Amino acid sequence: MPWTRHHILSLADFSPAEYDIVLQTASSFREVLSRRTKKVPTLQGQVVANLFFESSTRTRSSFELAAKRLSADTLNFAPGTSSLSKGETILDTAKTYLAMGTDMMVIRHKEAGVPQAIAAEMDRLGVRVGVLNAGDGQHEHPSQALLDLFTICTLLDTDNPQLSLLKGKKVAIVGDILHSRVARSNIWSLTASGAEVHLAAPATLLPKEFSDYVKEEPLKEESTSPSSPVVALDRRLFIHWSLAPALQNADFVMTLRLQKERMTSYLLPSLREYHQQFGITRDRLKLCHPEVKVLHPGPVNRGVEISSDLMDDPQFSLISQQVTSGVAVRMALLYLMGGGKV
Ligand code: NCD
């Protein structure tokens, strides 16, 4: 199947074949990154602009490195020192980058929908500029979910990571699901793989649409999919207000940061109490599959969502592999958007 997607904005309508193309392409870039000369000429002469209207450490650096490893020229935008502070609109900022010959824009914004609006404007202008959503508000963060998927699949089969490796596995996603774009994208990719996805959070940190569905039964497809899903998949999503049923026999535990900057009201008694009830510790992992692995997209509140010693324990933690995978996966996404043949 050829790659046809010009923008990468959401995983809601990604097909299993598309996930597999990303996984295979990332796998070949992973090999490139293991060489002494970690660079290929694939995007030579192309310009990739990183428009991060919200702060970021790993995502922004990872996209910049990915673009550089593909030999693209990179432009980095910092909102504090830009003309946004002089009243320029976001669309005008994007058009300024377009006028400089930008071929791809990687966009992060604290409001949901900004990358989509810029992509629509590029399409309206009839220009072939690919837009990649690097995190929009509480909506989606596709490249993070794809790197999480790649990290898990390469662990299951180093040389041949494929979506189907996750079929029948149990993945627990624990923490601030309400504010998490990472969780929303991961729900799409992991349920597309045939894994059983179990969300666990205090009721106040689960999206409202999930709160009256706290049962150990899969959430029905129509509750989670857009109005006209492109692919009808048998998605298996379970919701829990306590941790134990989500951890029971889990193969992977994905922890999420408490996004205090997005909490507009009083949602938690205290961080200590949250850790007591939902913090991932060595002791709690005894409920899981003996070979369980723990993921976290970072940044981590050490000792809150995950105990500090566990975070650094290579027997359980995949956190640094996630960061490493991020570069190969983002190289794959830029390559595919740039019209790379697969
Ligand atoms: C996440 C984000 O910004 O959405 N981090 C990331 O991209 N690695 C998650 C978070 O901020 O907690």
Short mmCIF file of C-alpha atoms in Angstrom, two decimals, residues 5 11-19 188 192 221 225-226 228-235:
data_model
loop_
_atom_site.label_atom_id
_atom_site.label_comp_id
_atom_site.label_asym_id
_atom_site.label_seq_id
_atom_site.Cartn_x
_atom_site.Cartn_y
_atom_site.Cartn_z
CA ARG A 5 -1.34 11.01 3.90
CA LEU A 11 -4.61 8.85 14.67
CA ALA A 12 -8.41 8.52 14.76
CA ASP A 13 -8.58 7.35 11.15
CA PHE A 14 -5.19 5.63 10.82
CA SER A 15 -5.49 2.18 9.26
CA PRO A 16 -3.52 -0.89 10.41
CA ALA A 17 -1.59 -0.74 7.10
CA GLU A 18 -0.53 2.84 7.84
CA TYR A 19 0.71 1.90 11.32
CA TRP A 188 -6.47 5.05 18.90
CA ALA A 192 -6.26 -0.54 16.52
CA GLU A 221 -16.92 1.47 19.15
CA SER A 225 -14.94 6.85 17.10
CA PRO A 226 -15.54 9.90 14.93
CA SER A 228 -17.77 8.33 10.10
CA PRO A 229 -14.88 6.03 10.98
CA VAL A 230 -12.74 5.15 8.01
CA VAL A 231 -11.79 1.79 9.49
CA ALA A 232 -14.20 -0.24 11.56
CA LEU A 233 -12.01 -1.99 14.10
CA ASP A 234 -12.93 -4.11 17.06
CA ARG A 235 -11.58 -1.71 19.66
#
